[in-house]
CSV table of N, CA and C in Angstrom, one decimal:
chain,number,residue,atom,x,y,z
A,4,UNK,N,-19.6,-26.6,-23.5
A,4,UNK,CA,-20.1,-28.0,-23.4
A,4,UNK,C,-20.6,-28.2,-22.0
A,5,UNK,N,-21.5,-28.8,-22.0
A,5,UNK,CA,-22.6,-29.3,-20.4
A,5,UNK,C,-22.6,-30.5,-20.4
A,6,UNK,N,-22.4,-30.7,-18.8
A,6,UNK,CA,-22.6,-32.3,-18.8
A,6,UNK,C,-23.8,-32.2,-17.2
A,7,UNK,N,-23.8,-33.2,-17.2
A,7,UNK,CA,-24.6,-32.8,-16.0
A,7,UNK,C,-23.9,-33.9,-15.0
A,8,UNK,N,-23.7,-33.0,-13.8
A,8,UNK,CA,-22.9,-32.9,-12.6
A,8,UNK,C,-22.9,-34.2,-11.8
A,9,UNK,N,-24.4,-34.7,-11.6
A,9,UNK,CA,-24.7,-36.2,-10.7
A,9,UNK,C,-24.3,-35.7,-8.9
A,10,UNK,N,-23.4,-35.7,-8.8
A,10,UNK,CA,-23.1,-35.2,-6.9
A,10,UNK,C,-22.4,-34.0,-7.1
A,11,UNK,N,-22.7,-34.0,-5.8
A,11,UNK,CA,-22.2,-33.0,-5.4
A,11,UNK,C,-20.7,-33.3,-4.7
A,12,UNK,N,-19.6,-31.6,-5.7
A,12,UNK,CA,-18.8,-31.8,-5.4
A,12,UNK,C,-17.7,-32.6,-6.9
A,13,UNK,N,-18.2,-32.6,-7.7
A,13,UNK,CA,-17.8,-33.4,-8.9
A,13,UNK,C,-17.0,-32.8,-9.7
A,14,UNK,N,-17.0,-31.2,-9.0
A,14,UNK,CA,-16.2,-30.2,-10.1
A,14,UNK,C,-15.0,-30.1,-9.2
A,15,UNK,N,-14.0,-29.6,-10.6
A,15,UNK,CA,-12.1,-29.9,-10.5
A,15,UNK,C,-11.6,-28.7,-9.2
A,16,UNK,N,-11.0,-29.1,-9.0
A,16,UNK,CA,-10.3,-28.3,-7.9
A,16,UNK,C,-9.5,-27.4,-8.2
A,17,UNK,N,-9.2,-27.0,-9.3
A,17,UNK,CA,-8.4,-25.9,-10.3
A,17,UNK,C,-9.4,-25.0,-10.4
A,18,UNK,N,-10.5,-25.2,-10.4
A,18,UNK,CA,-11.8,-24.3,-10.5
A,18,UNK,C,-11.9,-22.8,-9.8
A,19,UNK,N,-11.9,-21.3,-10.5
A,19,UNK,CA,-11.9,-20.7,-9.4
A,19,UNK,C,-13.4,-19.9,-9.4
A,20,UNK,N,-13.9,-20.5,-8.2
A,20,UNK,CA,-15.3,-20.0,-8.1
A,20,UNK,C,-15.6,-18.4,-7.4
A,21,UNK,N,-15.9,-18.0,-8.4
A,21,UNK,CA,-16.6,-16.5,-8.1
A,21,UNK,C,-17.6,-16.2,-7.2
A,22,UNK,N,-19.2,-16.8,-7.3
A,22,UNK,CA,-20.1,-16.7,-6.6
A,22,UNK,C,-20.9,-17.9,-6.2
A,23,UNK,N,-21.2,-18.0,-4.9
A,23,UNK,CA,-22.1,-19.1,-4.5
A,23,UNK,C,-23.7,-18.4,-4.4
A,24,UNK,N,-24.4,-19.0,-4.0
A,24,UNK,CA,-25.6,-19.0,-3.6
A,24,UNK,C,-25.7,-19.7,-2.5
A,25,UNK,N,-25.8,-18.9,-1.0
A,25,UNK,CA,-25.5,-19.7,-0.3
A,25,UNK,C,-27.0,-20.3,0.6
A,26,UNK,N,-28.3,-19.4,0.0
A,26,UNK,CA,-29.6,-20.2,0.7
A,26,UNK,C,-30.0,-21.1,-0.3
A,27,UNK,N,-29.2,-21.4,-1.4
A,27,UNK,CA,-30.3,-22.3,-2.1
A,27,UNK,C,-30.0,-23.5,-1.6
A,28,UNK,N,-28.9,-24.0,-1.2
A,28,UNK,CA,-29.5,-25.8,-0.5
A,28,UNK,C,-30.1,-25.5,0.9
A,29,UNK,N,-30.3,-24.0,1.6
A,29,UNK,CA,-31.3,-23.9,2.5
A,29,UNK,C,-32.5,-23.8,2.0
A,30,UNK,N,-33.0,-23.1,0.9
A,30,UNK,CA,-34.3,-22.8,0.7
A,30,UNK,C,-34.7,-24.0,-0.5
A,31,UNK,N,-34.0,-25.1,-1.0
A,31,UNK,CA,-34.6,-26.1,-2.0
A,31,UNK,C,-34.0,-27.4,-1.4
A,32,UNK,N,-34.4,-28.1,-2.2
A,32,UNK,CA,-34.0,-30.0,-1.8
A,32,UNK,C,-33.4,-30.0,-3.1
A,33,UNK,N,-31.7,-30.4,-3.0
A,33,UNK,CA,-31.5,-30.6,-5.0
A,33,UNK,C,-31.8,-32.0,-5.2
A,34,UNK,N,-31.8,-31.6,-6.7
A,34,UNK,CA,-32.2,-33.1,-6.8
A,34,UNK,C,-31.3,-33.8,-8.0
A,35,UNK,N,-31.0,-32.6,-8.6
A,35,UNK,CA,-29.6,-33.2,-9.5
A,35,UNK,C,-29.1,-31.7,-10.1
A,36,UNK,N,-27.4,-32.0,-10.6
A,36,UNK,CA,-27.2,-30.6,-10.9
A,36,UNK,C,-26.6,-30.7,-12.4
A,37,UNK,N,-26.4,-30.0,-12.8
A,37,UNK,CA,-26.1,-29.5,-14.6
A,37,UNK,C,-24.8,-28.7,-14.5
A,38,UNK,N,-24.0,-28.7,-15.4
A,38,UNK,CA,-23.1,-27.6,-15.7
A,38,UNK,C,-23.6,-27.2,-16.9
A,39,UNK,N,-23.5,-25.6,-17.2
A,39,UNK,CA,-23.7,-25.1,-18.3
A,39,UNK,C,-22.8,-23.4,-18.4
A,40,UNK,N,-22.7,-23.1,-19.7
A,40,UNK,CA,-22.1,-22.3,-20.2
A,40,UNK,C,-23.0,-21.1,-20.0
A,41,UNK,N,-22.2,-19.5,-19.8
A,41,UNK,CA,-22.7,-18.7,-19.5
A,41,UNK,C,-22.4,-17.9,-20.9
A,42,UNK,N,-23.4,-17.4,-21.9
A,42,UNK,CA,-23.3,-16.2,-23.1
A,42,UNK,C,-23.0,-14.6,-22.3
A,43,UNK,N,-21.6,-14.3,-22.6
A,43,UNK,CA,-21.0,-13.1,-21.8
A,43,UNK,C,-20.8,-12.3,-22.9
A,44,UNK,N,-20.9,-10.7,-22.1
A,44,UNK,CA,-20.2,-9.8,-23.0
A,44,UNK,C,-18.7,-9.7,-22.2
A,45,UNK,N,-17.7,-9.0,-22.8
A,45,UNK,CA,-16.3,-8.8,-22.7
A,45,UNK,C,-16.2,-7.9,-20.8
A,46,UNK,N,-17.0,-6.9,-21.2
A,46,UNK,CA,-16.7,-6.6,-19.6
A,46,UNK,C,-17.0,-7.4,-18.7
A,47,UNK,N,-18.2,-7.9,-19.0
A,47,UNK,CA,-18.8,-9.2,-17.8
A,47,UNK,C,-18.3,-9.8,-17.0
A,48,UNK,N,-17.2,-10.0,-17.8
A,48,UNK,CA,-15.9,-11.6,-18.0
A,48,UNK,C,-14.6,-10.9,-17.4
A,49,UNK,N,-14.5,-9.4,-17.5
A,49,UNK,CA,-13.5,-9.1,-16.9
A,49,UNK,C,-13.7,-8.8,-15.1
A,50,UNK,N,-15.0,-8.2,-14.8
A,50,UNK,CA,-15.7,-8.2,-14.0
A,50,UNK,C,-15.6,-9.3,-12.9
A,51,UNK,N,-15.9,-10.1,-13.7
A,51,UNK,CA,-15.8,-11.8,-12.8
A,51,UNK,C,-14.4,-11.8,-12.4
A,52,UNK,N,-13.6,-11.9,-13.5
A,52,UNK,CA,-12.2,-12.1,-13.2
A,52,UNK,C,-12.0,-11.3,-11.7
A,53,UNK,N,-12.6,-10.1,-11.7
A,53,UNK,CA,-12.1,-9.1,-10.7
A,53,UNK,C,-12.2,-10.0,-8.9
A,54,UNK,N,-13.4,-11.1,-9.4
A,54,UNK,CA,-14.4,-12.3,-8.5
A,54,UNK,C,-15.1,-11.3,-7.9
A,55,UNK,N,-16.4,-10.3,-9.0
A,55,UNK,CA,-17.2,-9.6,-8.2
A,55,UNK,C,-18.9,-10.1,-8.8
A,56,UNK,N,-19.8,-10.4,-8.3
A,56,UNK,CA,-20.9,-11.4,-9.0
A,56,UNK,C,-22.1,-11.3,-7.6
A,57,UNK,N,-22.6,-11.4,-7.6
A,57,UNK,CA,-24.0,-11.5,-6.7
A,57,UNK,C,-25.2,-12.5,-7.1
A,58,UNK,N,-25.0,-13.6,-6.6
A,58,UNK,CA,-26.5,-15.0,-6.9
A,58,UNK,C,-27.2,-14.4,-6.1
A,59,UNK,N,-27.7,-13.6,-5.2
A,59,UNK,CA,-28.3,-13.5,-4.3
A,59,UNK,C,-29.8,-14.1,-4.6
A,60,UNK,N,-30.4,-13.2,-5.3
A,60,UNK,CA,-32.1,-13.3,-6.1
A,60,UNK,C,-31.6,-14.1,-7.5
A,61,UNK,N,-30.6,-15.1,-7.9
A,61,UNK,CA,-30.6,-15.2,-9.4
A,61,UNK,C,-31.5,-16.4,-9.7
A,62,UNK,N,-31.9,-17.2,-10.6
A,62,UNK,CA,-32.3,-18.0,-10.8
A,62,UNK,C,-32.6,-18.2,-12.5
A,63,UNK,N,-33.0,-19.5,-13.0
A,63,UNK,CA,-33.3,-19.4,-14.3
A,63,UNK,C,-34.6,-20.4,-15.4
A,64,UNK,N,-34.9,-19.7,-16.0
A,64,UNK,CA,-35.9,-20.2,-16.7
A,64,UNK,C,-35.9,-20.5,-18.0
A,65,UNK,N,-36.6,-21.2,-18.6
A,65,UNK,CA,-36.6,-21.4,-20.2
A,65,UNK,C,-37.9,-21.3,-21.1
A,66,UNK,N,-37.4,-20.2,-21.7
A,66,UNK,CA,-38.5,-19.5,-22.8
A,66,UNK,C,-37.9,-20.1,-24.3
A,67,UNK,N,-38.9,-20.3,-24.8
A,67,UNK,CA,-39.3,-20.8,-26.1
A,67,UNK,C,-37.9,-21.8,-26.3
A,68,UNK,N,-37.6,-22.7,-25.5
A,68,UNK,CA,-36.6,-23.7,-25.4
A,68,UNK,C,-35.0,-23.3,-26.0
A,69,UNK,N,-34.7,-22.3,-24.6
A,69,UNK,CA,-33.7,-21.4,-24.5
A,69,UNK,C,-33.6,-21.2,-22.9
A,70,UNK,N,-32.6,-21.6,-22.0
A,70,UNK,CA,-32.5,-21.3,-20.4
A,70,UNK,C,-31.3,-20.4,-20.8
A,71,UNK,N,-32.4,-18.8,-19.6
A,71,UNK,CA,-31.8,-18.3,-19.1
A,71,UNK,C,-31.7,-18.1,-18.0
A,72,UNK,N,-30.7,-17.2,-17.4
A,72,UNK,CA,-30.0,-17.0,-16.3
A,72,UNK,C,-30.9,-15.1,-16.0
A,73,UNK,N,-31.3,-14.9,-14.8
A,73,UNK,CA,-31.9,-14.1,-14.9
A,73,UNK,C,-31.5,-13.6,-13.4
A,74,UNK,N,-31.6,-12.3,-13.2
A,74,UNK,CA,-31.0,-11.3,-12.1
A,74,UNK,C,-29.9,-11.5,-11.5
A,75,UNK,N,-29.0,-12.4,-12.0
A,75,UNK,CA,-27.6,-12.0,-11.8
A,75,UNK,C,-27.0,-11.3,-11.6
A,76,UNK,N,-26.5,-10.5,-10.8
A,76,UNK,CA,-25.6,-9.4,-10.9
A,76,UNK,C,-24.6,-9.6,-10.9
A,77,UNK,N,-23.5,-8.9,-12.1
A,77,UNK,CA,-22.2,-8.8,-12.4
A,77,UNK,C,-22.2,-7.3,-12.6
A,78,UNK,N,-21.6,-6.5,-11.6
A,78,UNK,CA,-21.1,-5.0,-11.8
A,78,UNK,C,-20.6,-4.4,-12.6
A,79,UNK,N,-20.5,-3.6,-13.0
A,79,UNK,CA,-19.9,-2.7,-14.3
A,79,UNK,C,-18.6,-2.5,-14.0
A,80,UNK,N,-17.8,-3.1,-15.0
A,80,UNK,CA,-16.4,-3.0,-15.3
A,80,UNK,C,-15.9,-1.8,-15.0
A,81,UNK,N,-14.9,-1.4,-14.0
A,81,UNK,CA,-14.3,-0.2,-13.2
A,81,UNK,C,-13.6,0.6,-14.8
A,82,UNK,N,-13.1,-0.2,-15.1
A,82,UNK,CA,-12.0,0.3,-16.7
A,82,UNK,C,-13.1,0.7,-17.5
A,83,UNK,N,-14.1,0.3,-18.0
A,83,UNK,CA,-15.0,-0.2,-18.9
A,83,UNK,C,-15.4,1.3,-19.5
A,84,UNK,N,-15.8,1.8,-20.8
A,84,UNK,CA,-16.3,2.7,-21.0
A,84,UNK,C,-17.6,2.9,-21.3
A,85,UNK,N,-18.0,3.6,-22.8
A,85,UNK,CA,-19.4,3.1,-23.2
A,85,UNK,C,-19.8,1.7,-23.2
A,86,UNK,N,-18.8,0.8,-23.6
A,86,UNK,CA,-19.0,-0.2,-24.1
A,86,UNK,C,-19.7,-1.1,-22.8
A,87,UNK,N,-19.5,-0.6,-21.6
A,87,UNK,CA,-20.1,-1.3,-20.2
A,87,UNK,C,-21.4,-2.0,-21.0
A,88,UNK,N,-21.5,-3.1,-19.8
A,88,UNK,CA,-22.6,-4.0,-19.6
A,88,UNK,C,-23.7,-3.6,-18.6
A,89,UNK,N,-25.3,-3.8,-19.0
A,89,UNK,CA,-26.3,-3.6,-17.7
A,89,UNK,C,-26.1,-4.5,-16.6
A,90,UNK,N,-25.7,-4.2,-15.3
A,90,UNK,CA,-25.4,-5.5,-14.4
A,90,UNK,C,-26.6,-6.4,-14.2
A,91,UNK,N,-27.8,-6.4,-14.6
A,91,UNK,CA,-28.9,-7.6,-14.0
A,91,UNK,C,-29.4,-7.7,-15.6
A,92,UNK,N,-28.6,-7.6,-16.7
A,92,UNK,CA,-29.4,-8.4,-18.3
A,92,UNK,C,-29.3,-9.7,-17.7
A,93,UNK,N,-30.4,-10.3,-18.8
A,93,UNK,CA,-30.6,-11.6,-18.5
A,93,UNK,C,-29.6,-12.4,-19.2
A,94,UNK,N,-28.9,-13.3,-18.7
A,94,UNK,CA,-27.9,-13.8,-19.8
A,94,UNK,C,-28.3,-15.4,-20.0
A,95,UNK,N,-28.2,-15.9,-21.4
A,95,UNK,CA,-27.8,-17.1,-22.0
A,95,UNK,C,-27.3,-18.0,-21.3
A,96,UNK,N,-28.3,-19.3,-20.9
A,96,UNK,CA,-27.0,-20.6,-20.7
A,96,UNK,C,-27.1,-21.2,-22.1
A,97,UNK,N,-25.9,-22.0,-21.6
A,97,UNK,CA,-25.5,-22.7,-23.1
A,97,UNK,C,-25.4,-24.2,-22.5
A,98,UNK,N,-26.0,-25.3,-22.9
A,98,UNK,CA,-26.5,-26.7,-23.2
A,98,UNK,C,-26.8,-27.3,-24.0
A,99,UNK,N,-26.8,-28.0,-24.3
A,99,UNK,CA,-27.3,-29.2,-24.9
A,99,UNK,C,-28.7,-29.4,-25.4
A,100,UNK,N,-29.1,-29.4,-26.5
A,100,UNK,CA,-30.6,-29.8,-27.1
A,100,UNK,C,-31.2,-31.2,-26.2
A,101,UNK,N,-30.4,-32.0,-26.0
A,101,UNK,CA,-31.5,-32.8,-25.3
A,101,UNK,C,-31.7,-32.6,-23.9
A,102,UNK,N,-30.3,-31.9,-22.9
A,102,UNK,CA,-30.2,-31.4,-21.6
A,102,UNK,C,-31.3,-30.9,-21.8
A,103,UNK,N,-31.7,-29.6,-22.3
A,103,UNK,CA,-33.3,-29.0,-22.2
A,103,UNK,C,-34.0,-29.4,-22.8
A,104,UNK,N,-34.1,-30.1,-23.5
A,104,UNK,CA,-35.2,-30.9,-23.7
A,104,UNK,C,-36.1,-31.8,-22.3
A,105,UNK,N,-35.4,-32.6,-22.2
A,105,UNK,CA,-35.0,-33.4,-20.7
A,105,UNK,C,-35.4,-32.6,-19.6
A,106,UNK,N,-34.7,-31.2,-19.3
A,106,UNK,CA,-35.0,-30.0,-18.2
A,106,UNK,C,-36.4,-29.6,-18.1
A,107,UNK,N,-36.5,-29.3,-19.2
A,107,UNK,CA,-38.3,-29.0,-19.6
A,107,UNK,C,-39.5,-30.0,-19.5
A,108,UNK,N,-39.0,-31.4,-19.8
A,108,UNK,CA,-39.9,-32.1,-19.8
A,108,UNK,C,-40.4,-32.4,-17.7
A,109,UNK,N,-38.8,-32.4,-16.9
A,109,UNK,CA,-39.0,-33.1,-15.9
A,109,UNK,C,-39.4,-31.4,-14.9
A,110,UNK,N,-39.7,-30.7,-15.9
A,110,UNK,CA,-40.0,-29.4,-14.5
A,110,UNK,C,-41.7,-29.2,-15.2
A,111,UNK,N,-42.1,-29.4,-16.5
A,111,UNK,CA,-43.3,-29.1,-16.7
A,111,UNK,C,-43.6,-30.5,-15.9
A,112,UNK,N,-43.4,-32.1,-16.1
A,112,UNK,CA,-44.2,-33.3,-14.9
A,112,UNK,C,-44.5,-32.7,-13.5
A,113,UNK,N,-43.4,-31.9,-12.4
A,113,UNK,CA,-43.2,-31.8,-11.5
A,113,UNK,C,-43.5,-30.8,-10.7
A,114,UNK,N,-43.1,-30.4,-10.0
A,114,UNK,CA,-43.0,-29.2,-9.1
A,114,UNK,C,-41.2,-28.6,-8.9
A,115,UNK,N,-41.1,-28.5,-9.5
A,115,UNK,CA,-39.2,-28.4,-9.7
A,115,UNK,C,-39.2,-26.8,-10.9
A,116,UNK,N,-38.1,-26.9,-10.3
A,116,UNK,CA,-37.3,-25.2,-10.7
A,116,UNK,C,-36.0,-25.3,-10.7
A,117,UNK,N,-35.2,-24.1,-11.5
A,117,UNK,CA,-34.0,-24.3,-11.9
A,117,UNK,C,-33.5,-22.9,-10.8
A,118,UNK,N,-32.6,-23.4,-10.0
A,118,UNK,CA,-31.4,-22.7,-9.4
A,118,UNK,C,-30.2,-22.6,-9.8
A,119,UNK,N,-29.4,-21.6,-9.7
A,119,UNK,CA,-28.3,-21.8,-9.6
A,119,UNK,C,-27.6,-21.7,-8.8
A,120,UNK,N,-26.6,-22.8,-8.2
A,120,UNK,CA,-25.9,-23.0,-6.7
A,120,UNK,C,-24.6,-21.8,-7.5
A,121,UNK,N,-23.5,-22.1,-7.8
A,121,UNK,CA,-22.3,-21.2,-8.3
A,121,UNK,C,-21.9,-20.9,-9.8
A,122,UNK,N,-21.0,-20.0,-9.3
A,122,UNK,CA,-20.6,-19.3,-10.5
A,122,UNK,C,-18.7,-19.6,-10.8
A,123,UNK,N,-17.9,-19.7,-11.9
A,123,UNK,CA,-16.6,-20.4,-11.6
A,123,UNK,C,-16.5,-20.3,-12.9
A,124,UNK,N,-15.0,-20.2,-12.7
A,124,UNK,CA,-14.1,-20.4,-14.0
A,124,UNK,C,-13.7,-21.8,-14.1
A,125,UNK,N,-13.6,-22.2,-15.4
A,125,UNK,CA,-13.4,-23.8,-15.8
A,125,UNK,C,-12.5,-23.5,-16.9
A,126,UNK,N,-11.2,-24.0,-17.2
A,126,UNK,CA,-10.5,-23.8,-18.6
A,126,UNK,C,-10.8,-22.2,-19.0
A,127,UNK,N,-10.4,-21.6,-18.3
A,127,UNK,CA,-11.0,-19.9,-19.0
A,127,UNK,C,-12.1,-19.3,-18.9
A,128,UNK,N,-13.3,-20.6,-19.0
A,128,UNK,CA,-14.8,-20.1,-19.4
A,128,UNK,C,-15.1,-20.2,-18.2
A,129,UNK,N,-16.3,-19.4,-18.3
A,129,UNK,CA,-17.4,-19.1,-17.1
A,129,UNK,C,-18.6,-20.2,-17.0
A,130,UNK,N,-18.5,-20.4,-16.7
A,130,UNK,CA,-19.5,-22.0,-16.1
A,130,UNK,C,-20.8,-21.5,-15.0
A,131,UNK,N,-21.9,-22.3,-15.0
A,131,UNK,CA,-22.6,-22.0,-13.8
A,131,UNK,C,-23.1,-23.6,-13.2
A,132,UNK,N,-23.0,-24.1,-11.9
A,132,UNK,CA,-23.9,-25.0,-11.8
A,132,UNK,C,-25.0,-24.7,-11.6
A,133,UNK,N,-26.0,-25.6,-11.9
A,133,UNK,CA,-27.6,-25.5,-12.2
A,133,UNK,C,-27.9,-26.3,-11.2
A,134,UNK,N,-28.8,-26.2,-10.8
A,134,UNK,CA,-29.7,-27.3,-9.6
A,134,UNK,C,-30.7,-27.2,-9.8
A,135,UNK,N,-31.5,-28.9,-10.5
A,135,UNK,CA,-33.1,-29.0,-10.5
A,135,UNK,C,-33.3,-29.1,-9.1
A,136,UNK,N,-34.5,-28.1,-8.9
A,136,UNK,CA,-34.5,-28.6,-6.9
A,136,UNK,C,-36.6,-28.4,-6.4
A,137,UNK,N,-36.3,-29.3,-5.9
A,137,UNK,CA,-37.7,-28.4,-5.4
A,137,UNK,C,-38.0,-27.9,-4.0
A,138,UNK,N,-38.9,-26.7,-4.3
A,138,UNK,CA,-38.7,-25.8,-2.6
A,138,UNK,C,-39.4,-26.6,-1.1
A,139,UNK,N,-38.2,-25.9,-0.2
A,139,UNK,CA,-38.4,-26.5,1.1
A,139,UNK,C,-40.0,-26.3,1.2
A,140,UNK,N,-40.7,-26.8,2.5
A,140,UNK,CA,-41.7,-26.0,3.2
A,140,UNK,C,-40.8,-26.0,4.1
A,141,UNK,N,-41.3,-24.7,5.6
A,141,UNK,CA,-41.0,-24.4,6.6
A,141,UNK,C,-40.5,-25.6,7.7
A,142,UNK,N,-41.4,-26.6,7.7
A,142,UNK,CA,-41.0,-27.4,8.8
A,142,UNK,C,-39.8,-28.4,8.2
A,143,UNK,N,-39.7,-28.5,6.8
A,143,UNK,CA,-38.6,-29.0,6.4
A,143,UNK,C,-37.2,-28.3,6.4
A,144,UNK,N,-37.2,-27.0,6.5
A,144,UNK,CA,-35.8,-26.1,7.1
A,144,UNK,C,-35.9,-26.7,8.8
A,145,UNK,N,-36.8,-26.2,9.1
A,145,UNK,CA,-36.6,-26.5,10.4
A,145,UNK,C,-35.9,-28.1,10.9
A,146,UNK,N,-36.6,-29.4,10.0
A,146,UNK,CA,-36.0,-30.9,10.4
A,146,UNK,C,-34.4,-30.1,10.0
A,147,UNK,N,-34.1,-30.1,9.0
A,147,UNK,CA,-32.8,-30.3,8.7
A,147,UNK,C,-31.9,-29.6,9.3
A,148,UNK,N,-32.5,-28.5,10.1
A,148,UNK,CA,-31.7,-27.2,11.2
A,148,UNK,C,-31.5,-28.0,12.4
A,149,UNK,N,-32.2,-28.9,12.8
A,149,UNK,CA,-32.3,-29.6,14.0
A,149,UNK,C,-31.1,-31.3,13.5
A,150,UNK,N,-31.6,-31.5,12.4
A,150,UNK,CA,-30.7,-33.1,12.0
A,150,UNK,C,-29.0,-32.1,12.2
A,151,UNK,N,-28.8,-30.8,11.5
A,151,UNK,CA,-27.8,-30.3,11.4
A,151,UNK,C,-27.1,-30.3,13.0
A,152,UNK,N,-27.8,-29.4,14.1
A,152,UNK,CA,-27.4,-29.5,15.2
A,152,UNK,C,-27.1,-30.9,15.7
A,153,UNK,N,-27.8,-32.0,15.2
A,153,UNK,CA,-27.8,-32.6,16.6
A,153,UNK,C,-26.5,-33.6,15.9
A,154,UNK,N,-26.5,-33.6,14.7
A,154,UNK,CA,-25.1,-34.0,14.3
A,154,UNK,C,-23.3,-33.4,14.7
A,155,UNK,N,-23.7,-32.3,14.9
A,155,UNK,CA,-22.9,-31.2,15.6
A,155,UNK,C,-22.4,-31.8,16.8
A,156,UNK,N,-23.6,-32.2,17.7
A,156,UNK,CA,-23.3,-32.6,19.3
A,156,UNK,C,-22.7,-33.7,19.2
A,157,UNK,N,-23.6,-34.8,18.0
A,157,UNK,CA,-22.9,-36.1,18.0
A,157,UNK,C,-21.1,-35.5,17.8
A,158,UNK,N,-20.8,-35.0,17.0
A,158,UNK,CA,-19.3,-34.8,16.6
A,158,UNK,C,-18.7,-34.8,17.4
A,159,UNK,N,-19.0,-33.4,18.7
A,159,UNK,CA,-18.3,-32.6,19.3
A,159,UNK,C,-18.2,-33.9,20.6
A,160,UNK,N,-19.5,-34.4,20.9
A,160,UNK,CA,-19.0,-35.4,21.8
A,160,UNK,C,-18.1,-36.6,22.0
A,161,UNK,N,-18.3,-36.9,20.2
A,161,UNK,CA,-17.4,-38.0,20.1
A,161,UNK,C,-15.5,-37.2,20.1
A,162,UNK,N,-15.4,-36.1,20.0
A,162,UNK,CA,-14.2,-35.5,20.4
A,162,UNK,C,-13.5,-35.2,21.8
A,163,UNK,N,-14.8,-34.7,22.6
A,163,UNK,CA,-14.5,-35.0,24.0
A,163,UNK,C,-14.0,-36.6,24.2
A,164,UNK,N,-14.8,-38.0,23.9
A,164,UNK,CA,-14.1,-39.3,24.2
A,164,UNK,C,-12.8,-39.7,24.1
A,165,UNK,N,-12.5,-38.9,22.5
A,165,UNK,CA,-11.4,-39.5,22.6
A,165,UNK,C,-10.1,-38.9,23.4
A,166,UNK,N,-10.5,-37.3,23.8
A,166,UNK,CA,-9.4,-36.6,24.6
A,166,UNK,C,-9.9,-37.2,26.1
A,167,UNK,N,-10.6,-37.8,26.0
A,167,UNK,CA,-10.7,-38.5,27.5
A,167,UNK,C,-11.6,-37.4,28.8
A,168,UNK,N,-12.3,-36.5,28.3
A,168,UNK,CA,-12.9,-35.8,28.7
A,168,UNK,C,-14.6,-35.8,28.9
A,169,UNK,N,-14.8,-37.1,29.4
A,169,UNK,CA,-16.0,-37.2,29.4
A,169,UNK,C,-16.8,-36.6,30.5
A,170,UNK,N,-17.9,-36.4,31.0
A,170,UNK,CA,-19.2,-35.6,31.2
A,170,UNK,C,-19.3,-36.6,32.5
């Protein structure tokens, strides 16, 4: 079951997250995020359990109104025999007919693409969040590298005030 997320941060604290993605809110602006279900084979899932997964390059698309999850890597089950998994198949999300409906309509209007920020256990199942986002330009990493620092300084100064250590 998918719902879609609204902020960030909305998911349970029991949650145990396997893989992040850690340049996509550097390299995209989100703009709203999805939960959706991952279609696994058995090693996959034991794999994860092991919390072994790579978002590095992953991302996902929807062909003939069907989103998948594409270059993911999940490693080949250490136990596993013939029955192993290819670590980068493309795998199945699972949503909702109108969620992609809806996903498709507002990425064919736009300039928007589907990410995925992490990967996480929910109730047993494997979950991914999704982020509609669209890509930075360069001088927009850069404002936000600069808004980041200078919020830094604000912090650290207002720390010196209150230990009474002013400049």
């Amino acid at each position: 079951m998918a719902k879609a997320a609204g902020k960030k941060g909305t998911k349970d604290s029991n949650n145990q997250v396997v893989a992040t993605n850690r340049k996509a809110r550097h390299n995209y602006s989100i703009l709203d995020t999805y939960e959706a279900g991952v279609a696994l084979v058995g090693t996959e899932v034991k794999s994860l359990r092991e919390g072994q997964a790579s978002m590095a390059d992953a991302f996902a698309t929807i062909d003939d109104g069907e989103i998948w999850l594409r270059n993911l890597h999940i490693p080949e089950y250490h136990h596993g025999s013939w029955t192993n998994h290819t670590p980068r198949r493309n795998r199945k999300l699972l949503l909702h007919r109108r969620e992609i409906d809806n996903l498709v309509g507002k990425i064919r209007d736009g300039n928007l693409t589907l990410v995925p920020l992490s990967l996480y256990f929910t109730g047993g199942r494997v979950k991914v969040e999704l982020a509609l986002a669209r890509g930075k330009q360069a001088h927009d990493k850069r404002q936000d590298l600069a808004r980041r620092d200078a919020q830094r300084e604000v912090t650290r100064e207002m720390g010196r005030r209150v230990k009474g250590m002013t400049s």
